[in-house]
Each structure stands twice: as structure tokens, then as C-alpha cells.
Short mmCIF file of C-alpha atoms and ligand atoms in Angstrom, two decimals:
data_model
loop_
_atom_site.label_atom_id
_atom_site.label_comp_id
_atom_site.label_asym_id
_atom_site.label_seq_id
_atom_site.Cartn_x
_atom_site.Cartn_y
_atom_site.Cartn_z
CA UNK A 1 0.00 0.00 0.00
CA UNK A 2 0.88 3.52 -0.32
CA UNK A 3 0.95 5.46 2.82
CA UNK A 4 1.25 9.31 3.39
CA UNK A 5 2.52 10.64 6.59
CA UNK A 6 2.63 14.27 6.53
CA UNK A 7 4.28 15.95 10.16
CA UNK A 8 7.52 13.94 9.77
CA UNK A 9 7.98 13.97 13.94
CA UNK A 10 7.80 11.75 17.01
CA UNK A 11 4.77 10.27 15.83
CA UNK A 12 4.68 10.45 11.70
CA UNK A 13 8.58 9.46 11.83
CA UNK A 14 7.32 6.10 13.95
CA UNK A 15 4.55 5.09 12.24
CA UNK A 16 6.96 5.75 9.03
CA UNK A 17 9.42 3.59 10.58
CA UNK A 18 6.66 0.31 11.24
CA UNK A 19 4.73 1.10 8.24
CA UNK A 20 8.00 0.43 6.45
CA UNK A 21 8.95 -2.83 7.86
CA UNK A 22 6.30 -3.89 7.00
CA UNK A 23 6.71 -3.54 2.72
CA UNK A 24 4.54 -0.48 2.69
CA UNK A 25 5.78 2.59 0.37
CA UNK A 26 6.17 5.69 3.01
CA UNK A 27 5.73 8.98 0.99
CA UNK A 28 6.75 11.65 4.04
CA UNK A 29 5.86 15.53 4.18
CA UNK A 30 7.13 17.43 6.67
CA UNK A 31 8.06 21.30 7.45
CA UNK A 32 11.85 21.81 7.37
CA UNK A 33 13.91 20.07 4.16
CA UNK A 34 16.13 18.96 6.81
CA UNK A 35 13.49 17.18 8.54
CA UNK A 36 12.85 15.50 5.11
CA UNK A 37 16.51 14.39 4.82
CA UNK A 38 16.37 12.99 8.39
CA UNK A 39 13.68 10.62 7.97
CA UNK A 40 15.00 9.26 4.59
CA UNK A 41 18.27 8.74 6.23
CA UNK A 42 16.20 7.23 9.65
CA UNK A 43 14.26 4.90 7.41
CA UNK A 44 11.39 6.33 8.04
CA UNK A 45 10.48 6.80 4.70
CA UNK A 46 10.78 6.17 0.97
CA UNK A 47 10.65 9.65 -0.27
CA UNK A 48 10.08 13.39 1.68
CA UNK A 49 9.45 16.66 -0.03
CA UNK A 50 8.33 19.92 1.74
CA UNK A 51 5.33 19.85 -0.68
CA UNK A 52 2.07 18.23 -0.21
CA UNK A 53 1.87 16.97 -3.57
CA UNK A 54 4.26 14.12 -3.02
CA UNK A 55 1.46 12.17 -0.50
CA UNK A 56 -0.89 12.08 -4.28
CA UNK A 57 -0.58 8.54 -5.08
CA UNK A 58 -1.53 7.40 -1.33
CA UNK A 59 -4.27 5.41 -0.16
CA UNK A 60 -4.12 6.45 2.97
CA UNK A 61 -2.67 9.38 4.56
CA UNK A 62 -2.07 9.64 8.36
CA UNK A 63 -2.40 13.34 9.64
CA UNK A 64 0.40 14.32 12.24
CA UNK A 65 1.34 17.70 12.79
CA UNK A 66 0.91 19.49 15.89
CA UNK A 67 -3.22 20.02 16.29
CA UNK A 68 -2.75 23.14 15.00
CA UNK A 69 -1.66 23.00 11.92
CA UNK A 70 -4.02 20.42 11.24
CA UNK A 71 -6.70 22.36 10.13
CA UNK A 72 -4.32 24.06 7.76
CA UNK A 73 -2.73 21.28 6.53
CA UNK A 74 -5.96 19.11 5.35
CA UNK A 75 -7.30 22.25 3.46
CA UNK A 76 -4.06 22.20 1.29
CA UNK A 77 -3.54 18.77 0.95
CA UNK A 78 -7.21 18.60 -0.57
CA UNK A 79 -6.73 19.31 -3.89
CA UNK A 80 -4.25 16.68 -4.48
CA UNK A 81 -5.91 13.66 -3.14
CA UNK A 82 -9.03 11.47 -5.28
CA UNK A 83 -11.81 10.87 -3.66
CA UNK A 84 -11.07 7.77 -2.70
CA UNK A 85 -8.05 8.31 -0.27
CA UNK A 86 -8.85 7.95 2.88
CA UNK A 87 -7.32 10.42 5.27
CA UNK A 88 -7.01 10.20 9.33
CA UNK A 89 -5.21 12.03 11.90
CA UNK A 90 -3.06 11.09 15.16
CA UNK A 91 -4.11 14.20 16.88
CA UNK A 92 -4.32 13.85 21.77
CA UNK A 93 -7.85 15.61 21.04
CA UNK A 94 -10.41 14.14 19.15
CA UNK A 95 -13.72 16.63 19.91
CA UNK A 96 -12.06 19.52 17.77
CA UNK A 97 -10.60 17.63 15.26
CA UNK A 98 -13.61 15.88 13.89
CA UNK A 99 -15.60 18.86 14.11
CA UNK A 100 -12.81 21.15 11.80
CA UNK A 101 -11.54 18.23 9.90
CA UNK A 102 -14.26 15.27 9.61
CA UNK A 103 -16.70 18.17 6.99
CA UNK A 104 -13.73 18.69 5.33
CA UNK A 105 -13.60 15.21 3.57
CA UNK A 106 -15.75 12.15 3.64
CA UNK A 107 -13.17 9.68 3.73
CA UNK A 108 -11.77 11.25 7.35
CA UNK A 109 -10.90 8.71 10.40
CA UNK A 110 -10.28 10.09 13.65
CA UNK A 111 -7.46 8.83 15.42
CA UNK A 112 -4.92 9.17 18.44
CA UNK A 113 -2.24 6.11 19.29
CA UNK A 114 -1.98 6.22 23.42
CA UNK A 115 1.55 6.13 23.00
CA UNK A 116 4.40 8.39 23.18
CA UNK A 117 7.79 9.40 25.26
CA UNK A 118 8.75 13.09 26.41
CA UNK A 119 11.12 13.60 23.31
CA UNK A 120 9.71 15.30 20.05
CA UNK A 121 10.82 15.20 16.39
CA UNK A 122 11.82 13.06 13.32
CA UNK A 123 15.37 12.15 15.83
CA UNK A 124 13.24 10.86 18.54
CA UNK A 125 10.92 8.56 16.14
CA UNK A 126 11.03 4.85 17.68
CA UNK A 127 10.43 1.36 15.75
CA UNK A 128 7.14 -0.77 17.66
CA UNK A 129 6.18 2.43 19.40
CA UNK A 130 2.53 1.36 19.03
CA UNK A 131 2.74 -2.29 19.68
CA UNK A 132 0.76 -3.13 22.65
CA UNK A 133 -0.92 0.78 23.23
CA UNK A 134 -4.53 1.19 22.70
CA UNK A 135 -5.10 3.05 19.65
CA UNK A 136 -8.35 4.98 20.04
CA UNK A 137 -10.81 5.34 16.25
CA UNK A 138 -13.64 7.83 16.74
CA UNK A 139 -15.51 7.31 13.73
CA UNK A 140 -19.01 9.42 13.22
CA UNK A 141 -22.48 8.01 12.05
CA UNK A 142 -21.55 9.44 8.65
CA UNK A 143 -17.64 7.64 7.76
CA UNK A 144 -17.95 5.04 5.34
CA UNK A 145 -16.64 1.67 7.20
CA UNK A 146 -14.34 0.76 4.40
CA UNK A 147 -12.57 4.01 5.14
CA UNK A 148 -12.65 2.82 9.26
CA UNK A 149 -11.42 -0.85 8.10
CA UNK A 150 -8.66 0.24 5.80
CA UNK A 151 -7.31 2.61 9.01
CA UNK A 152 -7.64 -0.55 11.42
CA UNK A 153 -6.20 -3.01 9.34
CA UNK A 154 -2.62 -0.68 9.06
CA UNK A 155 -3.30 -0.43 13.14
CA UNK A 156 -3.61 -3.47 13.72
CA UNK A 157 -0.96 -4.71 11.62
CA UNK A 158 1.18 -2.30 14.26
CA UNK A 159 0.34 -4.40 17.21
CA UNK A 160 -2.04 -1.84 18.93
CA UNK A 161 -5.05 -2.54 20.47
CA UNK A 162 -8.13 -0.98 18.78
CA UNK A 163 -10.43 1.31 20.60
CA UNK A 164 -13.67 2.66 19.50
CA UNK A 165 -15.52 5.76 21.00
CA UNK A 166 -17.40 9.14 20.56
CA UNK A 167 -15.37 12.02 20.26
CA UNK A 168 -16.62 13.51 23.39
CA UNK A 169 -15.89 10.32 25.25
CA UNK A 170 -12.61 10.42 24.14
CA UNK A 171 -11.47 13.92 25.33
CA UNK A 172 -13.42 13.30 28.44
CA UNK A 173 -11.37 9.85 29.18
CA UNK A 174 -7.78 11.05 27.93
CA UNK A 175 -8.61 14.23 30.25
CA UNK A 176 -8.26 12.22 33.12
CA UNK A 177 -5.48 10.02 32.29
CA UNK A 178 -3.50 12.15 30.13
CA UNK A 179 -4.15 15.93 30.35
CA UNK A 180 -5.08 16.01 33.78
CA UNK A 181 -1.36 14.19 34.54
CA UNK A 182 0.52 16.77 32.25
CA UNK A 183 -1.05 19.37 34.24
CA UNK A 184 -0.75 17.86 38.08
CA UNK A 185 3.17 16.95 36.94
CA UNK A 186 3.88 20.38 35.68
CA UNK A 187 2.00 22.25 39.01
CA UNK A 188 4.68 19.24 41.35
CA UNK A 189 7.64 21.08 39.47
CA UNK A 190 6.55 24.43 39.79
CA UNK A 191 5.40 23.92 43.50
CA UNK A 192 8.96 22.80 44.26
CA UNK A 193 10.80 25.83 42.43
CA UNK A 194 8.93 27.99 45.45
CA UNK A 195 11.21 26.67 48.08
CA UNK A 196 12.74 29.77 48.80
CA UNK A 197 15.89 28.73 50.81
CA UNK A 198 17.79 28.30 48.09
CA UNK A 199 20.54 25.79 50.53
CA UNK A 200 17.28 23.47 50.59
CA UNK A 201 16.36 23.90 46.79
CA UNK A 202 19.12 22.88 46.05
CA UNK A 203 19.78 19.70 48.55
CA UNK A 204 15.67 18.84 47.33
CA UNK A 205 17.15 18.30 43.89
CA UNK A 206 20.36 16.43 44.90
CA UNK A 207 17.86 14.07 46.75
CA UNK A 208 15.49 13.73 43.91
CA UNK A 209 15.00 10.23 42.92
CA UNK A 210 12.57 7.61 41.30
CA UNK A 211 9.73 8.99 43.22
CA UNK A 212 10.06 12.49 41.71
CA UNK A 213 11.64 11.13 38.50
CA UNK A 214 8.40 9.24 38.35
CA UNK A 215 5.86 11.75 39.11
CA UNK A 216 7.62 14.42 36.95
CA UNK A 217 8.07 12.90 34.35
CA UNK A 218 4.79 14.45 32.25
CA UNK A 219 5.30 17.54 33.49
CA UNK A 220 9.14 17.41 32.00
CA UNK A 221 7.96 16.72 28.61
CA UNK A 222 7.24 18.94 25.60
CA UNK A 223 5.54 22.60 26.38
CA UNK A 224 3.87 22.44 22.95
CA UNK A 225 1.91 19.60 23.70
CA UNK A 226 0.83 20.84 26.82
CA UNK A 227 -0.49 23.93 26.07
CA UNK A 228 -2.35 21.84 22.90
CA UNK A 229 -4.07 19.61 25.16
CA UNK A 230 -5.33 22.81 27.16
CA UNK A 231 -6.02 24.80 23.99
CA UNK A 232 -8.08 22.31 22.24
CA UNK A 233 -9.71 19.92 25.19
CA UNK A 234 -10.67 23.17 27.20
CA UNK A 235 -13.79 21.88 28.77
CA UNK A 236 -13.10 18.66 29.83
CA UNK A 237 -9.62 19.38 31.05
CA UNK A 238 -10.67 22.22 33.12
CA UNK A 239 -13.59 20.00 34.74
CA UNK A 240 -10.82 17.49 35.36
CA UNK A 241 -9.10 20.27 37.26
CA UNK A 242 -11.73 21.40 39.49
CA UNK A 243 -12.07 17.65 40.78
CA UNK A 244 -8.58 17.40 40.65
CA UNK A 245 -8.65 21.04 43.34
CA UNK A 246 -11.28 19.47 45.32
CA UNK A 247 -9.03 16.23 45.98
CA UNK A 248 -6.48 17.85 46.80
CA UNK A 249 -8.25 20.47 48.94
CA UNK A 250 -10.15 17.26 50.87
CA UNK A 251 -6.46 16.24 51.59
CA UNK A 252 -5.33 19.10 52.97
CA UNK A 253 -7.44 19.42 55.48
CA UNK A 254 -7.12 15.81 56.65
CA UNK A 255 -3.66 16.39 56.97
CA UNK A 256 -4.17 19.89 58.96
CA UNK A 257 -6.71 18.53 61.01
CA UNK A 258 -4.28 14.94 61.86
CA UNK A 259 -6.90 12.61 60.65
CA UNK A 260 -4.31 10.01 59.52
CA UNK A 261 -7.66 7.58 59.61
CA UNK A 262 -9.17 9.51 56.72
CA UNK A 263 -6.07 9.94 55.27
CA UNK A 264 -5.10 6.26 55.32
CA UNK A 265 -8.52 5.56 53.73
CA UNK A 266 -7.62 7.80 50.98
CA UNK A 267 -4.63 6.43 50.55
CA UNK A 268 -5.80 3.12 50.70
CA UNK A 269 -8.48 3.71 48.33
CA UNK A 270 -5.86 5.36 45.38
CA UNK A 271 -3.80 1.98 46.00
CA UNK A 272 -6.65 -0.20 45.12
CA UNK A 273 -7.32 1.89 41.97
CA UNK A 274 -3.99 2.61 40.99
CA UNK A 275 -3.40 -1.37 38.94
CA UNK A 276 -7.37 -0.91 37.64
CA UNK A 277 -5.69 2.02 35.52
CA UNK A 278 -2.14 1.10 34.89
CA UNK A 279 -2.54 -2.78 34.48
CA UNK A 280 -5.95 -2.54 32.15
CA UNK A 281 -4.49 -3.65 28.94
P1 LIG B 301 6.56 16.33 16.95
O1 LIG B 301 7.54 15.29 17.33
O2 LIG B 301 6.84 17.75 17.26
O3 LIG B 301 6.29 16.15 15.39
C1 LIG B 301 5.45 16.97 14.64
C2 LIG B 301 6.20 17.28 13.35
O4 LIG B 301 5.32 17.94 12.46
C3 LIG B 301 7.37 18.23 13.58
O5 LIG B 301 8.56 17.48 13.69
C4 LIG B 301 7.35 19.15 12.37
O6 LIG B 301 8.44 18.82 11.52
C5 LIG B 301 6.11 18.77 11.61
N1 LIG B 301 5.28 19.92 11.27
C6 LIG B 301 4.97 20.98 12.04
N2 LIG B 301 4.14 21.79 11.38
C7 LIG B 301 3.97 21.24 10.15
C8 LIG B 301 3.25 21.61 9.01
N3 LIG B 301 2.53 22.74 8.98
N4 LIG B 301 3.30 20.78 7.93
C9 LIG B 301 4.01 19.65 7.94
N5 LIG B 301 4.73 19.25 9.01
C10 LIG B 301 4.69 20.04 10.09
O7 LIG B 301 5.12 16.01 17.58
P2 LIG B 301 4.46 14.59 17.88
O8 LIG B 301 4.69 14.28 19.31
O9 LIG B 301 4.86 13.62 16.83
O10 LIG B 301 2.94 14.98 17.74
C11 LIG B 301 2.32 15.02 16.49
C12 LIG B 301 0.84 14.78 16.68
O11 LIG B 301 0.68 13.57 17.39
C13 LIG B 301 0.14 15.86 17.50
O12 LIG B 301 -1.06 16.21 16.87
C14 LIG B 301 -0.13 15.19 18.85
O13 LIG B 301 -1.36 15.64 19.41
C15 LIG B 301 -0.19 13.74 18.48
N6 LIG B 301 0.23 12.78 19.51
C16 LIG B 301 1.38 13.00 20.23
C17 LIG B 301 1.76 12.07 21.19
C18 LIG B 301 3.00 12.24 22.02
O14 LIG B 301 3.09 11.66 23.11
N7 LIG B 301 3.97 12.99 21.58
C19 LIG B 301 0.99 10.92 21.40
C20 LIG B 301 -0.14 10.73 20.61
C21 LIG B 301 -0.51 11.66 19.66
P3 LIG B 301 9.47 19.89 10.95
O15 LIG B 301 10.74 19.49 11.61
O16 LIG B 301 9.43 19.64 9.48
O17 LIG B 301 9.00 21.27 11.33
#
């Protein structure tokens, strides 16, 4: 098959990668020529060019530039596609996207792979970065089903686990487990940088080990993609933070007023849930 991948980074430069292994033809788009030399010297694909026009003879065409060049992107990539290609994206929010990009052409799949590292561009692209992830589809009432097979076969042919759901049950569910994280990781780090003794600041981060490595680890990651999944899953990212205050606030207090019962029972509770998340798959 001939695939397009136009956003030659983390994601594009991966699926490039996998899609290649496995005897596809990768034609590559990307922003910079340089990025466009990378990924033919990566692997990643067959051919790169700076202009859309190259992804023409694809059958399907995977969508992954930063959310907000999306939009964009899809209205000049338009006029050199047939009717028949079928085009999806790779995009953390899924609400927006089908609602700018789904009336722009019949053929569109919504997609996002659950999988990614705190590293961006074509240099941090990774072979079998999908294999074992869920992989979420979102298609609509009105996408034709041989446009939603043709995306799941090349998914599944990655090794990732299929998901279907709404759009709004999408954003709602990566809010919690993804957004919601970025944000919580980002407010540990900043909380810390308040110590103002600097003698302590500075023995806090000679001390810092896997427990902070762990829990700082989202917050560490690319500021881009952040301020995306704010910008573009408002709503239910926001909600997720109020609940998130109130949690927090709820703990406070049973730490001001000494109730290490209550506390215990919270604690006790968030160990129980903790491997209904983690160890789902
Ligand atoms: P990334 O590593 O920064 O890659 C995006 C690439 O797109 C950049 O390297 C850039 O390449 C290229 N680009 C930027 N604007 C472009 C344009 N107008 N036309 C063509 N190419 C353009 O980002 P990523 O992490 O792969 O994320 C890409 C998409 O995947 C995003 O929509 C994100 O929501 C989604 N996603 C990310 C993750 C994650 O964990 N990172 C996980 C799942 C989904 P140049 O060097 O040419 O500028």
C-alpha cells in the first residue's frame, strides 16, 4: 500500500518507521527540508518533499502535525488527493478535530495512538512504538466503514489494540489520564521551584529520585503539547481540574486537622485503583 505521513515527527517518523517494515511505500511531508533528509536517512520513509503533492498517489494518509496545523494542513492537501483516499489524523484531542476536519472530507478517520515518550521530532521517532498501546478510532455516524477498516487493518498490523468511541468520550477519558497528569506533573515542578531557601532547593534536587523522576516525568515533557491539550480539550480538562482542586483540597485538610484515619482511607483507596488504571491492557 501507499501510505502518506505528513508531520515527519515523534509520531509520523514512527509510524513511518513500522509502516515500512512492513513492505509499505512511506511517501513523508514534513516542514523543514532537513526534517525530510532525516527521515529518509532514519528509514522512516521512501521519499520526503516539503510539498504536499508528493502524499498524491496514497491510499491512505495519516495526519500528524501538531493540532494546529491540522486544520491548515488538510485544506491544502485537498486538492491533491481522489476521492477515494482515505485520510485520518493522530491528533491527543479528538472533539475539535472531527468537528474542523471530519466536513472537510468524507473519507476522514479520527485517530490518536496512546503512545508516546517526552522527546519530540523526526530524531526521537522509535520502531514498535505502538505495539501493545490502545489506539483509540472515533468514527461518526456518517464515515464510510471501508474508510474505518482500511485505518484498522494498518493499526492493527502495528500491534495496537483498537479502541472505538465518541469524540466527546474520548477527550473526556484522555482528560483524566492524560491531560489532567501533564497538568498535576507540571503544578509538582513548579510547587517545588517555590522553596525559597535556596541551601534546601538545592539539597531537594540532589535528593530527587525515582519517586520524583516518576511523578515528573509528564510535566518534564514537551511545552507544545501541553499547552495543545489545554487549547483544544478546554472543557473537559478544566472540569478534570476542578475535581482534581477538590481532591487535593479534601487532603489538605485531613492532613491539617491529623486525621491520619481519613487519610489512610484515601490512601488506601488510590492503592486499590492505581493497577485498575495502569494494568488494564
Ligand atoms: P513532533 O515530534 O513535534 O512532530 C510533529 C512534526 O510535524 C514536527 O517534527 C514538524 O516537523 C512537523 N510539522 C509541524 N508543522 C507542520 C506543518 N505545517 N506541515 C508539515 N509538518 C509540520 O510532535 P508529535 O509528538 O509527533 O505529535 C504530532 C501529533 O501527534 C500531534 O497532533 C499530537 O497531538 C499527536 N500525539 C502525540 C503524542 C505524544 O506523546 N507525543 C501521542 C499521541 C498523539 P518539521 O521538523 O518539518 O518542522
Amino acid at each position: 500500500m501507499n501510505i502518506g505521513i505528513v508531520g515527519l515527527g515523534l509520531i509520523g517518523g514512527s509510524l513511518g518507521l513500522d509502516f515500512r517494515q512492513h513492505g509499505h511505500r512511506v511517501l513523508g511531508v514534513s516542514r523543514k527540508p532537513q526534517t525530510c533528509a532525516r527521515a529518509i536517512a532514519r528509514g522512516a520513509v521512501d521519499e520526503a518533499s516539503v510539498n504536499l503533492k508528493l502524499v498524491q498517489p496514497a491510499d491512505v494518509v495519516f495526519i500528524c502535525t501538531p493540532l494546529a496545523a491540522m486544520e491548515a494542513t488538510v485544506i491544502e492537501l485537498i486538492p491533491h488527493l481522489s476521492p477515494a483516499t482515505v485520510l485520518t489524523d493522530v491528533g491527543s484531542v479528538k472533539g475539535w478535530v472531527m468537528a474542523a476536519i471530519a466536513p472537510l472530507w468524507a473519507n476522514f478517520v479520527g485517530g490518536h495512538p496512546m503512545a508516546g515518550t517526552a522527546e519530540s521530532g523526526i530524531e526521537a521517532a522509535l520502531p514498535n512504538l505502538f505495539a501493545g498501546r490502545p489506539y483509540v478510532l472515533t468514527p461518526t455516524e456518517t464515515t464510510p466503514p471501508e474508510a474505518v477498516n482500511r485505518v484498522a487493518e494498518l493499526i492493527r498490523s502495528l500491534q495496537a489494540h483498537i479502541y472505538h468511541c465518541y469524540p466527546d468520550e474520548h477527550d473526556r477519558a484522555v482528560a483524566w489520564i492524560s491531560h489532567l497528569p501533564v497538568m498535576v506533573s507540571t503544578s509538582l515542578i513548579a510547587a517545588c521551584l517555590h522553596e525559597d531557601e535556596s541551601g534546601v532547593l538545592e539539597l531537594a534536587k540532589a535528593l530527587a529520585s525515582s519517586g520524583f523522576r516518576d511523578t515528573s516525568r509528564v510535566g518534564g515533557g514537551n511545552p507544545e503539547l501541553g499547552v495543545m491539550m489545554a487549547r483544544y480539550n478546554t472543557a473537559a480538562l478544566v472540569r478534570s481540574l476542578y475535581t482534581f482542586r477538590d481532591s487535593l483540597n479534601h487532603l489538605i485538610t485531613k492532613v491539617e486537622q491529623h486525621d491520619w484515619q481519613a487519610l489512610e482511607e484515601m490512601l488506601e483507596r488510590s492503592q486499590q485503583a492505581r493497577p485498575v488504571f495502569v494494568n488494564h491492557q
